[in-house]
Amino acid sequence: MDLSCTMIIFGGTGDLAHRKLMPAIYNLLHEKLLPENFAVVAVGRKEKTSEGYREEIYHSIREFSRFKVDEGTWNHLKDRIYYRTLDFLQEEAYISLEAFLRDKADQYHTKGNRVYYMAVAPEYFEGIVDKLHRHCMGGDVAGWQRVVIEKPFGRDLSSAKYLNDKIVQVFQEENTYRIDHYLGKEMLQNIMVLRFANMIFEPLWNNRFIDHIQITSSETVGVENRGDYYERSGAMRDMVQSHMLQLLSLIAMEPPNDLDTESIRNEKVKVLKALKKIEGKDVVENTVRGQYGSYEADNGKTPGYREEVRVDHRSVTETFVALRIFIENFRWAGVPFYIRTGKRMPEKSTEILIQFKTMENILYFKDKQLQPNILVIRIQPMEGVFFQFNAKEPGTRQRIIPVEMDFCQNCRVGINSPEAYERLLYDVMRGDATLFARWDEVEYAWKFIDSILEGWKDHIPVFPNYEAGTWGPKEADELLEKDQRNWINR
Ligand code: BG6
């Protein structure tokens, strides 16, 4: 397969390019997955030379690459990196950009193939795509042209539709890569294997045997320097609309007929279509919002959200969300999916916990409940699978205790899992969109989220309502307690 191409990164001076994209490109080269005919053109508003940019990127790669930087490999890559100063919305700037790209295509034999990566703030997506259109830089003019759009894809259904309409005027659906970096994580790709390649799981994967599912993605960091963006987004748009619903659809989907891109996406979108709408009075019943307050410890004070940089000191933006979701289909009717995500929580972790129904206690300790079986898929930072089952405690007394089987993937020597962006950039170059969101996935995710956001307008909680470093507001616990369940923080 010929992967020859030029990668044009709009937003080349931003955090994403420095921390993720450039280290991923370096790692792909290190793994010998980058094509020989390749160049990167980073585009940004700041004035700088290609030499100066390369120097900065070198430091970022040293800091963020999962491999130690090898000077030979770096020199090979360095010569292929260019920087262009450009005002994204200025019409004429694209004329010289096009000339520059043509020149580099000739120099590196990239056959006119291009990947346009939108690593810019979302308000520029449309303007850039529009300029590419006007200057005939999109569409398959010569070779192929693909566009990678970072999330958030819109801020509600109507803005997402508007953006999508603009994009499809220029790039066909198969050339549009809506990135959700969670899909590039190793263990997410493992969910389908775990479910569909193991006899012991799939037959039990339904409402007859599963009591409920918990999906948690917690972070210890606050909003860092992203106050501007986060104020307009909040945890719901930032995490739930994309990452959390993607996790949910992989866990809940039916087996696809095939492993091809569309078969998998078809099954995922069916889950999103089957989500029971949360609206009206159900919003209060099924959703919880939180915002972190400050925390004082001996070693200093952790600021609350309202004290963060570029955040309104009366902000009502949520930094935590918990939801109780039902999927209206035969497999899942009646099984609650509890999802929660938040910033400034006690640990950085993403896990999916499947709690099976409790065994009828006919034989043992009729007065005491047996512990349920629990299967945990650990996405990060630990990658692996954990299973809890009941066994006899050794000894003469007849006692049953829960014991664990624990498979830790990244504890194994020699496993240095690729970063999500490596896999995803590689897939864009080889034209495989399986791990990217199709338009209808984005559309149905927004439909589900929009009605909750609408319902939230009527009730503004008193914020802040959880202390930094805790598992969110008490209402998040109550959400499960009213179902006689509780979050399992292991
Ligand atoms: C991003 C969100 O998409 O995902 C961030 O915008 C969040 O707010 C990040 O911190 C979490 O990603 P990861 O890979 O660190 O879990």
mmCIF file of N, CA, C and O in Angstrom, residues 303-340:
data_model
loop_
_atom_site.group_PDB
_atom_site.id
_atom_site.type_symbol
_atom_site.label_atom_id
_atom_site.label_comp_id
_atom_site.label_asym_id
_atom_site.label_seq_id
_atom_site.Cartn_x
_atom_site.Cartn_y
_atom_site.Cartn_z
ATOM 1 N N PRO A 303 -6.642 25.224 43.128
ATOM 2 C CA PRO A 303 -7.729 26.168 42.841
ATOM 3 C C PRO A 303 -9.007 25.467 42.417
ATOM 4 O O PRO A 303 -8.978 24.396 41.818
ATOM 5 N N GLY A 304 -10.122 26.082 42.723
ATOM 6 C CA GLY A 304 -11.403 25.594 42.221
ATOM 7 C C GLY A 304 -11.541 25.992 40.761
ATOM 8 O O GLY A 304 -10.773 26.832 40.264
ATOM 9 N N TYR A 305 -12.513 25.428 40.077
ATOM 10 C CA TYR A 305 -12.685 25.730 38.655
ATOM 11 C C TYR A 305 -12.852 27.224 38.424
ATOM 12 O O TYR A 305 -12.270 27.809 37.520
ATOM 13 N N ARG A 306 -13.636 27.876 39.275
ATOM 14 C CA ARG A 306 -13.910 29.303 39.068
ATOM 15 C C ARG A 306 -12.684 30.185 39.282
ATOM 16 O O ARG A 306 -12.696 31.350 38.933
ATOM 17 N N GLU A 307 -11.648 29.600 39.877
ATOM 18 C CA GLU A 307 -10.413 30.383 40.064
ATOM 19 C C GLU A 307 -9.377 30.087 38.971
ATOM 20 O O GLU A 307 -8.275 30.610 38.994
ATOM 21 N N GLU A 308 -9.719 29.218 38.038
ATOM 22 C CA GLU A 308 -8.750 28.885 36.988
ATOM 23 C C GLU A 308 -8.622 30.055 36.005
ATOM 24 O O GLU A 308 -9.526 30.891 35.902
ATOM 25 N N VAL A 309 -7.514 30.028 35.260
ATOM 26 C CA VAL A 309 -7.251 31.109 34.291
ATOM 27 C C VAL A 309 -8.298 31.088 33.178
ATOM 28 O O VAL A 309 -8.656 30.012 32.677
ATOM 29 N N ARG A 310 -8.767 32.246 32.781
ATOM 30 C CA ARG A 310 -9.751 32.438 31.720
ATOM 31 C C ARG A 310 -11.074 31.702 31.977
ATOM 32 O O ARG A 310 -11.705 31.168 31.075
ATOM 33 N N VAL A 311 -11.435 31.659 33.260
ATOM 34 C CA VAL A 311 -12.729 31.080 33.636
ATOM 35 C C VAL A 311 -13.496 32.150 34.412
ATOM 36 O O VAL A 311 -12.934 32.839 35.266
ATOM 37 N N ASP A 312 -14.771 32.297 34.087
ATOM 38 C CA ASP A 312 -15.631 33.275 34.753
ATOM 39 C C ASP A 312 -15.770 32.901 36.237
ATOM 40 O O ASP A 312 -16.019 31.731 36.553
ATOM 41 N N HIS A 313 -15.616 33.881 37.133
ATOM 42 C CA HIS A 313 -15.652 33.517 38.555
ATOM 43 C C HIS A 313 -17.066 33.166 39.029
ATOM 44 O O HIS A 313 -17.261 32.744 40.160
ATOM 45 N N ARG A 314 -18.061 33.309 38.131
ATOM 46 C CA ARG A 314 -19.411 32.811 38.476
ATOM 47 C C ARG A 314 -19.814 31.675 37.529
ATOM 48 O O ARG A 314 -20.998 31.387 37.355
ATOM 49 N N SER A 315 -18.846 31.085 36.889
ATOM 50 C CA SER A 315 -19.128 30.098 35.844
ATOM 51 C C SER A 315 -20.073 28.982 36.308
ATOM 52 O O SER A 315 -19.982 28.510 37.447
ATOM 53 N N VAL A 316 -20.962 28.569 35.398
ATOM 54 C CA VAL A 316 -21.827 27.425 35.713
ATOM 55 C C VAL A 316 -21.493 26.247 34.780
ATOM 56 O O VAL A 316 -22.307 25.354 34.554
ATOM 57 N N THR A 317 -20.291 26.270 34.273
ATOM 58 C CA THR A 317 -19.839 25.162 33.409
ATOM 59 C C THR A 317 -19.558 23.929 34.258
ATOM 60 O O THR A 317 -18.923 24.037 35.313
ATOM 61 N N GLU A 318 -19.995 22.767 33.765
ATOM 62 C CA GLU A 318 -19.786 21.541 34.547
ATOM 63 C C GLU A 318 -18.427 20.926 34.246
ATOM 64 O O GLU A 318 -17.992 20.912 33.092
ATOM 65 N N THR A 319 -17.774 20.439 35.281
ATOM 66 C CA THR A 319 -16.484 19.751 35.099
ATOM 67 C C THR A 319 -16.641 18.265 35.437
ATOM 68 O O THR A 319 -15.674 17.517 35.431
ATOM 69 N N PHE A 320 -17.864 17.876 35.749
ATOM 70 C CA PHE A 320 -18.172 16.481 36.100
ATOM 71 C C PHE A 320 -19.575 16.172 35.576
ATOM 72 O O PHE A 320 -20.468 17.024 35.671
ATOM 73 N N VAL A 321 -19.738 14.979 35.034
ATOM 74 C CA VAL A 321 -21.076 14.534 34.609
ATOM 75 C C VAL A 321 -21.249 13.075 34.996
ATOM 76 O O VAL A 321 -20.328 12.272 34.837
ATOM 77 N N ALA A 322 -22.421 12.740 35.520
ATOM 78 C CA ALA A 322 -22.783 11.325 35.688
ATOM 79 C C ALA A 322 -24.158 11.139 35.056
ATOM 80 O O ALA A 322 -25.030 12.001 35.196
ATOM 81 N N LEU A 323 -24.331 10.037 34.339
ATOM 82 C CA LEU A 323 -25.605 9.789 33.670
ATOM 83 C C LEU A 323 -26.047 8.360 33.908
ATOM 84 O O LEU A 323 -25.212 7.452 34.030
ATOM 85 N N ARG A 324 -27.358 8.174 33.951
ATOM 86 C CA ARG A 324 -27.912 6.810 33.921
ATOM 87 C C ARG A 324 -28.598 6.675 32.563
ATOM 88 O O ARG A 324 -29.537 7.397 32.253
ATOM 89 N N ILE A 325 -28.097 5.727 31.784
ATOM 90 C CA ILE A 325 -28.552 5.612 30.393
ATOM 91 C C ILE A 325 -29.172 4.229 30.176
ATOM 92 O O ILE A 325 -28.661 3.231 30.688
ATOM 93 N N PHE A 326 -30.244 4.202 29.403
ATOM 94 C CA PHE A 326 -30.818 2.913 29.011
ATOM 95 C C PHE A 326 -30.780 2.780 27.492
ATOM 96 O O PHE A 326 -30.919 3.765 26.768
ATOM 97 N N ILE A 327 -30.575 1.549 27.051
ATOM 98 C CA ILE A 327 -30.549 1.282 25.609
ATOM 99 C C ILE A 327 -31.801 0.473 25.297
ATOM 100 O O ILE A 327 -32.023 -0.595 25.890
ATOM 101 N N GLU A 328 -32.599 1.009 24.384
ATOM 102 C CA GLU A 328 -33.885 0.347 24.127
ATOM 103 C C GLU A 328 -33.756 -0.664 22.998
ATOM 104 O O GLU A 328 -34.132 -0.395 21.853
ATOM 105 N N ASN A 329 -33.205 -1.816 23.325
ATOM 106 C CA ASN A 329 -33.215 -2.915 22.360
ATOM 107 C C ASN A 329 -33.321 -4.232 23.147
ATOM 108 O O ASN A 329 -33.302 -4.232 24.387
ATOM 109 N N PHE A 330 -33.457 -5.334 22.439
ATOM 110 C CA PHE A 330 -33.703 -6.607 23.123
ATOM 111 C C PHE A 330 -32.553 -7.018 24.027
ATOM 112 O O PHE A 330 -32.740 -7.567 25.093
ATOM 113 N N ARG A 331 -31.335 -6.726 23.596
ATOM 114 C CA ARG A 331 -30.183 -7.165 24.381
ATOM 115 C C ARG A 331 -30.106 -6.430 25.730
ATOM 116 O O ARG A 331 -29.770 -7.018 26.741
ATOM 117 N N TRP A 332 -30.424 -5.144 25.709
ATOM 118 C CA TRP A 332 -30.101 -4.330 26.884
ATOM 119 C C TRP A 332 -31.293 -3.779 27.654
ATOM 120 O O TRP A 332 -31.091 -3.045 28.636
ATOM 121 N N ALA A 333 -32.502 -4.092 27.231
ATOM 122 C CA ALA A 333 -33.665 -3.502 27.908
ATOM 123 C C ALA A 333 -33.553 -3.709 29.418
ATOM 124 O O ALA A 333 -33.306 -4.828 29.892
ATOM 125 N N GLY A 334 -33.673 -2.641 30.176
ATOM 126 C CA GLY A 334 -33.677 -2.733 31.636
ATOM 127 C C GLY A 334 -32.316 -2.683 32.294
ATOM 128 O O GLY A 334 -32.224 -2.626 33.523
ATOM 129 N N VAL A 335 -31.234 -2.713 31.504
ATOM 130 C CA VAL A 335 -29.893 -2.682 32.124
ATOM 131 C C VAL A 335 -29.383 -1.241 32.159
ATOM 132 O O VAL A 335 -29.192 -0.633 31.104
ATOM 133 N N PRO A 336 -29.162 -0.670 33.340
ATOM 134 C CA PRO A 336 -28.628 0.691 33.359
ATOM 135 C C PRO A 336 -27.139 0.733 33.019
ATOM 136 O O PRO A 336 -26.373 -0.121 33.460
ATOM 137 N N PHE A 337 -26.781 1.718 32.221
ATOM 138 C CA PHE A 337 -25.370 2.037 31.970
ATOM 139 C C PHE A 337 -25.120 3.334 32.726
ATOM 140 O O PHE A 337 -25.716 4.358 32.404
ATOM 141 N N TYR A 338 -24.273 3.260 33.739
ATOM 142 C CA TYR A 338 -23.940 4.471 34.487
ATOM 143 C C TYR A 338 -22.614 4.984 33.954
ATOM 144 O O TYR A 338 -21.634 4.233 33.945
ATOM 145 N N ILE A 339 -22.608 6.218 33.509
ATOM 146 C CA ILE A 339 -21.322 6.736 33.060
ATOM 147 C C ILE A 339 -20.962 7.985 33.866
ATOM 148 O O ILE A 339 -21.846 8.723 34.297
ATOM 149 N N ARG A 340 -19.695 8.165 34.104
ATOM 150 C CA ARG A 340 -19.275 9.387 34.813
ATOM 151 C C ARG A 340 -17.881 9.789 34.326
ATOM 152 O O ARG A 340 -17.046 8.940 34.002
#
